[in-house]
PDB file of C-alpha atoms and ligand atoms in Angstrom:
ATOM      1  CA  MET O 253      58.370 109.863  74.718  1.00 94.00           C
ATOM      2  CA  LYS O 254      56.933 113.380  74.653  1.00 97.00           C
ATOM      3  CA  ARG O 255      53.791 113.965  76.566  1.00 98.00           C
ATOM      4  CA  LEU O 256      50.850 115.239  74.632  1.00 98.00           C
ATOM      5  CA  VAL O 257      47.370 116.424  76.105  1.00 98.00           C
ATOM      6  CA  VAL O 258      44.663 116.874  73.563  1.00 98.00           C
ATOM      7  CA  PHE O 259      41.843 118.581  75.066  1.00 98.00           C
ATOM      8  CA  THR O 260      38.331 118.510  73.471  1.00 98.00           C
ATOM      9  CA  GLY O 261      34.775 120.227  73.068  1.00 98.00           C
ATOM     10  CA  ALA O 262      31.623 119.796  71.511  1.00 98.00           C
ATOM     11  CA  GLY O 263      33.393 120.640  68.113  1.00 98.00           C
ATOM     12  CA  VAL O 264      35.373 117.497  67.716  1.00 98.00           C
ATOM     13  CA  SER O 265      31.954 115.722  67.701  1.00 98.00           C
ATOM     14  CA  ALA O 266      29.936 118.033  65.472  1.00 98.00           C
ATOM     15  CA  GLU O 267      30.721 116.129  62.343  1.00 98.00           C
ATOM     16  CA  SER O 268      29.765 113.069  63.802  1.00 98.00           C
ATOM     17  CA  GLY O 269      26.232 114.707  64.083  1.00 96.00           C
ATOM     18  CA  ILE O 270      26.008 115.706  67.715  1.00 96.00           C
ATOM     19  CA  ASN O 271      25.100 119.483  68.319  1.00 92.00           C
ATOM     20  CA  THR O 272      27.506 121.959  69.977  1.00 95.00           C
ATOM     21  CA  PHE O 273      26.192 123.912  72.551  1.00 94.00           C
ATOM     22  CA  ARG O 274      26.928 127.437  71.880  1.00 93.00           C
ATOM     23  CA  ASP O 275      26.822 127.465  67.967  1.00 89.00           C
ATOM     24  CA  SER O 276      23.563 128.799  66.082  1.00 83.00           C
ATOM     25  CA  ASN O 277      21.182 125.983  66.370  1.00 84.00           C
ATOM     26  CA  GLY O 278      23.309 124.707  69.387  1.00 90.00           C
ATOM     27  CA  LEU O 279      21.556 122.681  72.330  1.00 90.00           C
ATOM     28  CA  TRP O 280      21.285 126.034  74.497  1.00 90.00           C
ATOM     29  CA  GLU O 281      19.378 127.765  71.716  1.00 90.00           C
ATOM     30  CA  GLN O 282      16.680 125.132  72.216  1.00 91.00           C
ATOM     31  CA  TYR O 283      16.923 124.755  75.943  1.00 93.00           C
ATOM     32  CA  ARG O 284      17.509 126.733  79.090  1.00 94.00           C
ATOM     33  CA  ILE O 285      20.571 125.465  81.033  1.00 95.00           C
ATOM     34  CA  GLU O 286      18.557 126.082  84.391  1.00 96.00           C
ATOM     35  CA  ASP O 287      15.704 123.811  83.128  1.00 95.00           C
ATOM     36  CA  VAL O 288      17.753 120.950  82.360  1.00 96.00           C
ATOM     37  CA  ALA O 289      21.183 120.869  83.758  1.00 97.00           C
ATOM     38  CA  THR O 290      21.360 122.010  87.168  1.00 98.00           C
ATOM     39  CA  PRO O 291      20.937 120.046  90.445  1.00 97.00           C
ATOM     40  CA  GLU O 292      17.655 122.488  91.193  1.00 98.00           C
ATOM     41  CA  ALA O 293      16.460 121.683  87.814  1.00 98.00           C
ATOM     42  CA  PHE O 294      16.553 117.686  88.830  1.00 98.00           C
ATOM     43  CA  GLN O 295      15.112 118.558  92.183  1.00 97.00           C
ATOM     44  CA  ARG O 296      12.076 120.439  90.644  1.00 97.00           C
ATOM     45  CA  ASP O 297      11.462 118.381  87.639  1.00 97.00           C
ATOM     46  CA  PRO O 298      13.478 114.917  87.348  1.00 97.00           C
ATOM     47  CA  SER O 299      11.238 113.576  84.709  1.00 96.00           C
ATOM     48  CA  LEU O 300      12.008 116.678  82.415  1.00 96.00           C
ATOM     49  CA  VAL O 301      15.851 116.284  83.153  1.00 97.00           C
ATOM     50  CA  LEU O 302      15.779 112.808  82.615  1.00 97.00           C
ATOM     51  CA  GLU O 303      14.219 112.846  79.438  1.00 96.00           C
ATOM     52  CA  PHE O 304      16.518 115.668  78.047  1.00 96.00           C
ATOM     53  CA  TYR O 305      19.386 113.218  78.815  1.00 97.00           C
ATOM     54  CA  ASN O 306      17.398 110.235  77.609  1.00 97.00           C
ATOM     55  CA  GLN O 307      17.292 112.344  73.979  1.00 95.00           C
ATOM     56  CA  ARG O 308      21.107 112.954  74.231  1.00 96.00           C
ATOM     57  CA  ARG O 309      22.047 109.369  74.953  1.00 97.00           C
ATOM     58  CA  LYS O 310      19.941 108.097  71.828  1.00 96.00           C
ATOM     59  CA  GLN O 311      21.916 110.717  69.654  1.00 95.00           C
ATOM     60  CA  VAL O 312      24.895 109.449  70.935  1.00 97.00           C
ATOM     61  CA  LYS O 313      24.223 105.947  70.352  1.00 96.00           C
ATOM     62  CA  ASP O 314      23.514 106.542  67.030  1.00 96.00           C
ATOM     63  CA  ALA O 315      26.381 108.575  66.132  1.00 98.00           C
ATOM     64  CA  LYS O 316      29.864 107.291  65.062  1.00 98.00           C
ATOM     65  CA  PRO O 317      33.388 108.733  65.615  1.00 98.00           C
ATOM     66  CA  ASN O 318      34.716 110.682  62.873  1.00 98.00           C
ATOM     67  CA  ALA O 319      37.875 111.228  61.042  1.00 98.00           C
ATOM     68  CA  ALA O 320      39.157 113.680  64.140  1.00 98.00           C
ATOM     69  CA  HIS O 321      38.289 111.202  66.909  1.00 98.00           C
ATOM     70  CA  ARG O 322      40.148 108.238  64.502  1.00 98.00           C
ATOM     71  CA  ALA O 323      43.053 110.088  64.207  1.00 98.00           C
ATOM     72  CA  LEU O 324      43.759 111.094  67.715  1.00 98.00           C
ATOM     73  CA  VAL O 325      44.001 107.337  68.318  1.00 98.00           C
ATOM     74  CA  GLU O 326      47.206 106.881  66.368  1.00 97.00           C
ATOM     75  CA  LEU O 327      49.149 109.425  68.812  1.00 97.00           C
ATOM     76  CA  GLU O 328      49.329 106.944  71.473  1.00 97.00           C
ATOM     77  CA  LYS O 329      51.947 105.070  69.313  1.00 97.00           C
ATOM     78  CA  TYR O 330      54.275 108.187  69.258  1.00 97.00           C
ATOM     79  CA  PHE O 331      53.361 110.144  72.373  1.00 98.00           C
ATOM     80  CA  LYS O 332      52.257 109.523  75.973  1.00 98.00           C
ATOM     81  CA  THR O 333      48.741 110.788  75.135  1.00 98.00           C
ATOM     82  CA  GLN O 334      46.184 111.945  77.460  1.00 98.00           C
ATOM     83  CA  ILE O 335      42.771 112.872  76.192  1.00 98.00           C
ATOM     84  CA  ILE O 336      40.806 115.488  78.467  1.00 98.00           C
ATOM     85  CA  THR O 337      37.531 115.747  77.018  1.00 98.00           C
ATOM     86  CA  GLN O 338      34.610 118.046  78.153  1.00 98.00           C
ATOM     87  CA  ASN O 339      32.176 116.000  76.081  1.00 98.00           C
ATOM     88  CA  ILE O 340      29.881 113.452  77.569  1.00 98.00           C
ATOM     89  CA  ASP O 341      29.930 110.843  74.499  1.00 98.00           C
ATOM     90  CA  ASP O 342      31.923 108.055  74.366  1.00 98.00           C
ATOM     91  CA  LEU O 343      33.359 108.610  70.762  1.00 98.00           C
ATOM     92  CA  HIS O 344      36.854 108.826  71.851  1.00 98.00           C
ATOM     93  CA  GLU O 345      36.641 105.507  73.314  1.00 98.00           C
ATOM     94  CA  ARG O 346      34.758 103.805  70.742  1.00 98.00           C
ATOM     95  CA  ALA O 347      37.481 105.206  68.113  1.00 98.00           C
ATOM     96  CA  GLY O 348      39.911 103.421  70.037  1.00 98.00           C
ATOM     97  CA  SER O 349      41.702 105.927  72.372  1.00 98.00           C
ATOM     98  CA  THR O 350      42.587 104.423  75.941  1.00 97.00           C
ATOM     99  CA  ASN O 351      43.521 107.476  78.204  1.00 97.00           C
ATOM    100  CA  VAL O 352      40.499 109.711  78.272  1.00 98.00           C
ATOM    101  CA  ILE O 353      39.054 111.731  81.217  1.00 98.00           C
ATOM    102  CA  HIS O 354      35.567 113.013  80.841  1.00 98.00           C
ATOM    103  CA  LEU O 355      35.662 116.442  82.929  1.00 98.00           C
ATOM    104  CA  HIS O 356      31.842 116.421  82.615  1.00 98.00           C
ATOM    105  CA  GLY O 357      30.915 113.143  83.008  1.00 98.00           C
ATOM    106  CA  GLN O 358      29.563 110.503  80.943  1.00 98.00           C
ATOM    107  CA  ILE O 359      26.055 109.968  79.263  1.00 98.00           C
ATOM    108  CA  MET O 360      26.234 106.300  78.762  1.00 97.00           C
ATOM    109  CA  GLN O 361      26.491 106.030  82.736  1.00 98.00           C
ATOM    110  CA  ALA O 362      23.949 106.434  85.687  1.00 98.00           C
ATOM    111  CA  ARG O 363      24.842 107.359  89.216  1.00 98.00           C
ATOM    112  CA  SER O 364      23.227 106.914  92.708  1.00 98.00           C
ATOM    113  CA  THR O 365      21.662 110.045  94.109  1.00 98.00           C
ATOM    114  CA  GLY O 366      22.267 108.701  97.536  1.00 97.00           C
ATOM    115  CA  ASP O 367      25.949 107.378  97.102  1.00 97.00           C
ATOM    116  CA  GLU O 368      27.911 108.862  94.618  1.00 95.00           C
ATOM    117  CA  SER O 369      30.536 106.232  94.665  1.00 96.00           C
ATOM    118  CA  LEU O 370      27.605 103.952  92.879  1.00 98.00           C
ATOM    119  CA  ILE O 371      28.269 104.301  89.138  1.00 98.00           C
ATOM    120  CA  TYR O 372      26.704 102.106  86.491  1.00 98.00           C
ATOM    121  CA  ASP O 373      27.091 101.562  82.774  1.00 97.00           C
ATOM    122  CA  LEU O 374      23.845 101.910  81.009  1.00 96.00           C
ATOM    123  CA  GLU O 375      22.630  99.081  78.824  1.00 90.00           C
ATOM    124  CA  THR O 376      19.913 101.101  77.381  1.00 92.00           C
ATOM    125  CA  THR O 377      19.106 104.867  76.358  1.00 94.00           C
ATOM    126  CA  GLU O 378      16.392 105.124  79.030  1.00 96.00           C
ATOM    127  CA  LEU O 379      16.660 106.196  82.335  1.00 98.00           C
ATOM    128  CA  VAL O 380      13.760 106.878  84.399  1.00 97.00           C
ATOM    129  CA  ILE O 381      11.816 107.508  87.622  1.00 97.00           C
ATOM    130  CA  GLY O 382      12.162 104.419  89.695  1.00 97.00           C
ATOM    131  CA  ASP O 383      15.426 103.220  88.308  1.00 97.00           C
ATOM    132  CA  LYS O 384      17.460 102.667  91.381  1.00 98.00           C
ATOM    133  CA  CYS O 385      21.090 101.796  92.632  1.00 98.00           C
ATOM    134  CA  GLU O 386      21.749  98.691  94.687  1.00 98.00           C
ATOM    135  CA  LYS O 387      21.040 100.756  98.081  1.00 98.00           C
ATOM    136  CA  GLY O 388      17.446 102.091  96.715  1.00 98.00           C
ATOM    137  CA  PHE O 389      18.197 105.497  95.566  1.00 98.00           C
ATOM    138  CA  GLN O 390      16.914 107.086  92.418  1.00 98.00           C
ATOM    139  CA  LEU O 391      19.609 107.229  89.476  1.00 98.00           C
ATOM    140  CA  ARG O 392      20.556 110.289  87.903  1.00 98.00           C
ATOM    141  CA  PRO O 393      22.558 110.812  84.931  1.00 98.00           C
ATOM    142  CA  HIS O 394      26.398 110.719  85.638  1.00 98.00           C
ATOM    143  CA  ILE O 395      26.730 114.242  84.389  1.00 98.00           C
ATOM    144  CA  VAL O 396      28.560 117.369  85.852  1.00 98.00           C
ATOM    145  CA  TRP O 397      25.739 119.873  86.010  1.00 98.00           C
ATOM    146  CA  PHE O 398      26.193 123.584  86.199  1.00 97.00           C
ATOM    147  CA  GLY O 399      27.027 124.609  89.989  1.00 96.00           C
ATOM    148  CA  GLU O 400      28.501 121.130  90.522  1.00 97.00           C
ATOM    149  CA  MET O 401      32.213 120.084  91.584  1.00 95.00           C
ATOM    150  CA  VAL O 402      34.247 118.893  88.626  1.00 97.00           C
ATOM    151  CA  PRO O 403      36.013 116.056  90.464  1.00 95.00           C
ATOM    152  CA  GLU O 404      38.300 114.978  87.506  1.00 97.00           C
ATOM    153  CA  MET O 405      39.531 118.872  87.280  1.00 97.00           C
ATOM    154  CA  GLU O 406      42.543 117.827  89.706  1.00 98.00           C
ATOM    155  CA  ARG O 407      44.057 115.013  87.462  1.00 98.00           C
ATOM    156  CA  ALA O 408      43.454 116.967  84.271  1.00 98.00           C
ATOM    157  CA  THR O 409      45.665 119.943  85.759  1.00 98.00           C
ATOM    158  CA  TYR O 410      47.945 117.588  86.586  1.00 98.00           C
ATOM    159  CA  TYR O 411      48.488 115.782  83.168  1.00 98.00           C
ATOM    160  CA  ALA O 412      48.148 119.647  81.732  1.00 98.00           C
ATOM    161  CA  SER O 413      50.935 121.098  83.871  1.00 98.00           C
ATOM    162  CA  MET O 414      53.092 118.144  82.283  1.00 98.00           C
ATOM    163  CA  ALA O 415      52.374 118.616  78.674  1.00 98.00           C
ATOM    164  CA  ASP O 416      55.028 119.074  76.099  1.00 98.00           C
ATOM    165  CA  VAL O 417      52.288 119.448  73.440  1.00 98.00           C
ATOM    166  CA  PHE O 418      48.819 120.647  74.190  1.00 98.00           C
ATOM    167  CA  ILE O 419      45.984 120.536  71.688  1.00 98.00           C
ATOM    168  CA  VAL O 420      42.648 122.057  71.977  1.00 98.00           C
ATOM    169  CA  ILE O 421      39.942 121.175  69.562  1.00 98.00           C
ATOM    170  CA  GLY O 422      36.443 122.486  69.012  1.00 98.00           C
ATOM    171  CA  SER O 423      35.730 124.457  72.416  1.00 97.00           C
ATOM    172  CA  SER O 424      34.179 127.696  72.964  1.00 95.00           C
ATOM    173  CA  LEU O 425      36.534 127.840  75.953  1.00 94.00           C
ATOM    174  CA  GLU O 426      33.626 129.367  77.687  1.00 93.00           C
ATOM    175  CA  VAL O 427      32.697 127.042  80.885  1.00 91.00           C
ATOM    176  CA  TYR O 428      35.218 127.093  83.564  1.00 93.00           C
ATOM    177  CA  PRO O 429      36.857 125.584  85.304  1.00 93.00           C
ATOM    178  CA  ALA O 430      37.615 123.138  82.168  1.00 92.00           C
ATOM    179  CA  ALA O 431      38.228 126.489  79.907  1.00 92.00           C
ATOM    180  CA  GLY O 432      41.231 127.307  82.289  1.00 93.00           C
ATOM    181  CA  LEU O 433      43.065 124.115  81.582  1.00 96.00           C
ATOM    182  CA  LEU O 434      45.059 125.634  78.899  1.00 95.00           C
ATOM    183  CA  ASN O 435      46.436 128.065  81.241  1.00 95.00           C
ATOM    184  CA  TYR O 436      48.095 125.227  83.024  1.00 97.00           C
ATOM    185  CA  ALA O 437      50.290 124.047  80.132  1.00 97.00           C
ATOM    186  CA  PRO O 438      53.881 124.929  80.510  1.00 97.00           C
ATOM    187  CA  GLU O 439      55.022 128.259  78.851  1.00 95.00           C
ATOM    188  CA  GLN O 440      57.521 126.507  76.517  1.00 96.00           C
ATOM    189  CA  ALA O 441      55.100 123.633  75.601  1.00 97.00           C
ATOM    190  CA  GLN O 442      53.748 123.898  71.759  1.00 97.00           C
ATOM    191  CA  LYS O 443      50.024 124.610  71.880  1.00 97.00           C
ATOM    192  CA  TYR O 444      47.557 124.278  69.003  1.00 97.00           C
ATOM    193  CA  LEU O 445      44.021 125.282  68.694  1.00 97.00           C
ATOM    194  CA  ILE O 446      41.679 123.876  66.119  1.00 97.00           C
ATOM    195  CA  ASP O 447      38.229 125.667  65.816  1.00 97.00           C
ATOM    196  CA  PRO O 448      36.593 127.136  62.563  1.00 97.00           C
ATOM    197  CA  ASN O 449      35.700 129.996  64.866  1.00 96.00           C
ATOM    198  CA  ALA O 450      38.960 130.012  67.437  1.00 94.00           C
ATOM    199  CA  LYS O 451      39.338 132.967  69.773  1.00 85.00           C
ATOM    200  CA  GLU O 452      42.179 135.094  69.650  1.00 83.00           C
ATOM    201  CA  LEU O 453      44.175 134.137  72.821  1.00 83.00           C
ATOM    202  CA  TYR O 454      47.103 136.633  72.497  1.00 75.00           C
ATOM    203  CA  HIS O 455      48.534 136.116  75.815  1.00 85.00           C
ATOM    204  CA  MET O 456      49.208 132.436  75.012  1.00 87.00           C
ATOM    205  CA  SER O 457      52.864 131.704  74.078  1.00 91.00           C
ATOM    206  CA  ASN O 458      53.734 129.176  71.481  1.00 95.00           C
ATOM    207  CA  LEU O 459      50.084 128.665  70.200  1.00 95.00           C
ATOM    208  CA  SER O 460      49.264 127.719  66.422  1.00 96.00           C
ATOM    209  CA  VAL O 461      45.702 128.522  65.616  1.00 96.00           C
ATOM    210  CA  ILE O 462      44.245 126.567  63.107  1.00 96.00           C
ATOM    211  CA  LYS O 463      40.835 127.726  62.077  1.00 97.00           C
ATOM    212  CA  ASP O 464      39.258 124.851  60.548  1.00 98.00           C
ATOM    213  CA  THR O 465      37.192 121.832  61.254  1.00 98.00           C
ATOM    214  CA  ALA O 466      38.231 119.022  63.161  1.00 98.00           C
ATOM    215  CA  GLY O 467      37.735 116.524  60.560  1.00 98.00           C
ATOM    216  CA  LYS O 468      39.906 118.035  58.518  1.00 98.00           C
ATOM    217  CA  ALA O 469      42.516 119.436  60.684  1.00 98.00           C
ATOM    218  CA  VAL O 470      43.144 117.193  63.050  1.00 98.00           C
ATOM    219  CA  PRO O 471      44.354 114.182  60.872  1.00 98.00           C
ATOM    220  CA  GLN O 472      46.617 116.677  59.283  1.00 98.00           C
ATOM    221  CA  LEU O 473      48.232 117.842  62.372  1.00 98.00           C
ATOM    222  CA  VAL O 474      48.473 114.400  63.518  1.00 98.00           C
ATOM    223  CA  LYS O 475      50.359 113.496  60.531  1.00 98.00           C
ATOM    224  CA  LYS O 476      52.617 116.600  61.362  1.00 98.00           C
ATOM    225  CA  LEU O 477      53.233 115.764  65.062  1.00 98.00           C
ATOM    226  CA  ILE O 478      54.250 112.128  63.816  1.00 97.00           C
ATOM    227  CA  ASN O 479      56.343 113.033  61.044  1.00 95.00           C
ATOM    228  CA  ASN O 480      58.213 115.499  63.709  1.00 92.00           C
ATOM    229  CA  THR O 481      59.250 112.695  65.809  1.00 92.00           C
ATOM    230  CA  HIS O 482      60.797 110.787  62.996  1.00 82.00           C
ATOM    231  CA  ALA O 483      62.911 113.769  62.225  1.00 76.00           C
ATOM    232  CA  SER O 484      63.645 114.398  65.675  1.00 65.00           C
TER     233      SER O 484
HETATM  234  N1  APR V 695      35.331 121.268  64.210  1.00 72.46           N
HETATM  235  C1  APR V 695      35.842 122.078  65.131  1.00 72.46           C
HETATM  236  N2  APR V 695      35.305 122.679  65.926  1.00 72.46           N
HETATM  237  C2  APR V 695      34.023 122.913  65.712  1.00 72.46           C
HETATM  238  C3  APR V 695      33.329 122.257  64.605  1.00 72.46           C
HETATM  239  C4  APR V 695      34.038 121.515  63.837  1.00 72.46           C
HETATM  240  N3  APR V 695      33.498 120.530  63.083  1.00 72.46           N
HETATM  241  N4  APR V 695      31.899 122.551  64.617  1.00 72.46           N
HETATM  242  C5  APR V 695      31.771 123.779  65.859  1.00 72.46           C
HETATM  243  N5  APR V 695      33.228 124.147  66.334  1.00 72.46           N
HETATM  244  C6  APR V 695      33.471 124.499  67.492  1.00 72.46           C
HETATM  245  C7  APR V 695      32.699 126.135  67.702  1.00 72.46           C
HETATM  246  O1  APR V 695      33.161 127.082  66.854  1.00 72.46           O
HETATM  247  C8  APR V 695      32.545 126.324  68.950  1.00 72.46           C
HETATM  248  O2  APR V 695      33.854 127.238  69.476  1.00 72.46           O
HETATM  249  O3  APR V 695      33.129 124.138  68.400  1.00 72.46           O
HETATM  250  C9  APR V 695      33.076 124.760  69.607  1.00 72.46           C
HETATM  251  C10 APR V 695      31.809 124.406  70.388  1.00 72.46           C
HETATM  252  O4  APR V 695      31.627 125.100  71.889  1.00 72.46           O
HETATM  253  P1  APR V 695      30.532 124.974  72.738  1.00 72.46           P
HETATM  254  O5  APR V 695      29.221 124.605  71.909  1.00 72.46           O
HETATM  255  O6  APR V 695      30.533 126.123  73.788  1.00 72.46           O
HETATM  256  O7  APR V 695      30.995 123.640  73.484  1.00 72.46           O
HETATM  257  P2  APR V 695      32.243 123.447  74.437  1.00 72.46           P
HETATM  258  O8  APR V 695      33.112 124.460  74.431  1.00 72.46           O
HETATM  259  O9  APR V 695      32.319 121.969  74.633  1.00 72.46           O
HETATM  260  O10 APR V 695      31.038 123.819  75.665  1.00 72.46           O
HETATM  261  C11 APR V 695      31.766 123.370  77.069  1.00 72.46           C
HETATM  262  O11 APR V 695      29.510 123.792  78.210  1.00 72.46           O
HETATM  263  O12 APR V 695      27.339 123.171  78.348  1.00 72.46           O
HETATM  264  C12 APR V 695      28.103 123.057  78.656  1.00 72.46           C
HETATM  265  O13 APR V 695      28.752 120.787  79.736  1.00 72.46           O
HETATM  266  C13 APR V 695      28.819 121.465  78.562  1.00 72.46           C
HETATM  267  O14 APR V 695      31.028 120.484  78.077  1.00 72.46           O
HETATM  268  C14 APR V 695      30.026 121.559  77.749  1.00 72.46           C
HETATM  269  C15 APR V 695      30.795 122.696  77.818  1.00 72.46           C
END
C-alpha cells in the first residue's frame, strides 16, 4: 500500500461553518492573537482566554463534518493514510478517520497547567477558572499557543518524509513550523494543494494546484486516487 499524508488547515472545515483565521472575516480579524492565543495572554487574563476557547468549542460542537472530511475517510481502505491537521476541531475523527495527528492541539480536551501529561476529554463546552486536574492545578485548553513548542511536529515530519502522495487542503501555509511540513515530503512524491486562494509554490516538484473549495475538490481527488490504484 502506498503511503498518503493529508495535511489540513482551517479551509477544510470552512464549509462546516467554522471560521478560518486569515480570510476576510477570519478569526484573527476579530481578535488579536496576543490577547487570546499566547501563554502571556493566559497569564494576564485567564478568564478572557478560557471564554475565547469556550466559544470555539461551542462552534465546533454545533458543526458537522462536510463532504471533504467524509471523502478522506475512504482513503484508508486503499492507502496507509495519515491525516495531519492544524485544526483543533474533531471533524476528521467524527467523519470516521482513524489516524489523525493534531499539531495545534484539540479543543475538546483540557490539560493541567501543573503537569502537562494530564490531559482530559471535556464533556461540556465550558472550561472555567476553578476547573482543576486531579493534582489541584488549574486546567487550560489543550491547544498549542503562539510561542509554544509543537510536540507532535517530530512525528508529523516522520510521516511527511515517508509519503508517496502528499495532499495539502485549506491552509494559508503561514504558520511555522507546521507550514514547513510539505518541504519534508520526498521530491518524487506526488503533491496536491487544494485551496481556492492557493499560493504559487514554484520551487515544489510534482505539485498539482487545485484552486477550488475542499467540499468540491477533495471528493473528486479522492475518487481519482482510488481509481488510479485500480488501474496500476
Ligand atoms: N476550501 C478549501 N480552502 C479554503 C476554503 C474552502 N472552502 N475556504 C478558505 N480556504 C482556505 C483559504 O484560502 C486559506 O488559504 O483556507 C486557508 C485558511 O488559512 P488560515 O486561516 O491561515 O488557516 P490555517 O492555515 O489553518 O492557519 C494555521 O494559524 O492561527 C493559527 O493555530 C491556527 O492552526 C492555525 C494556523
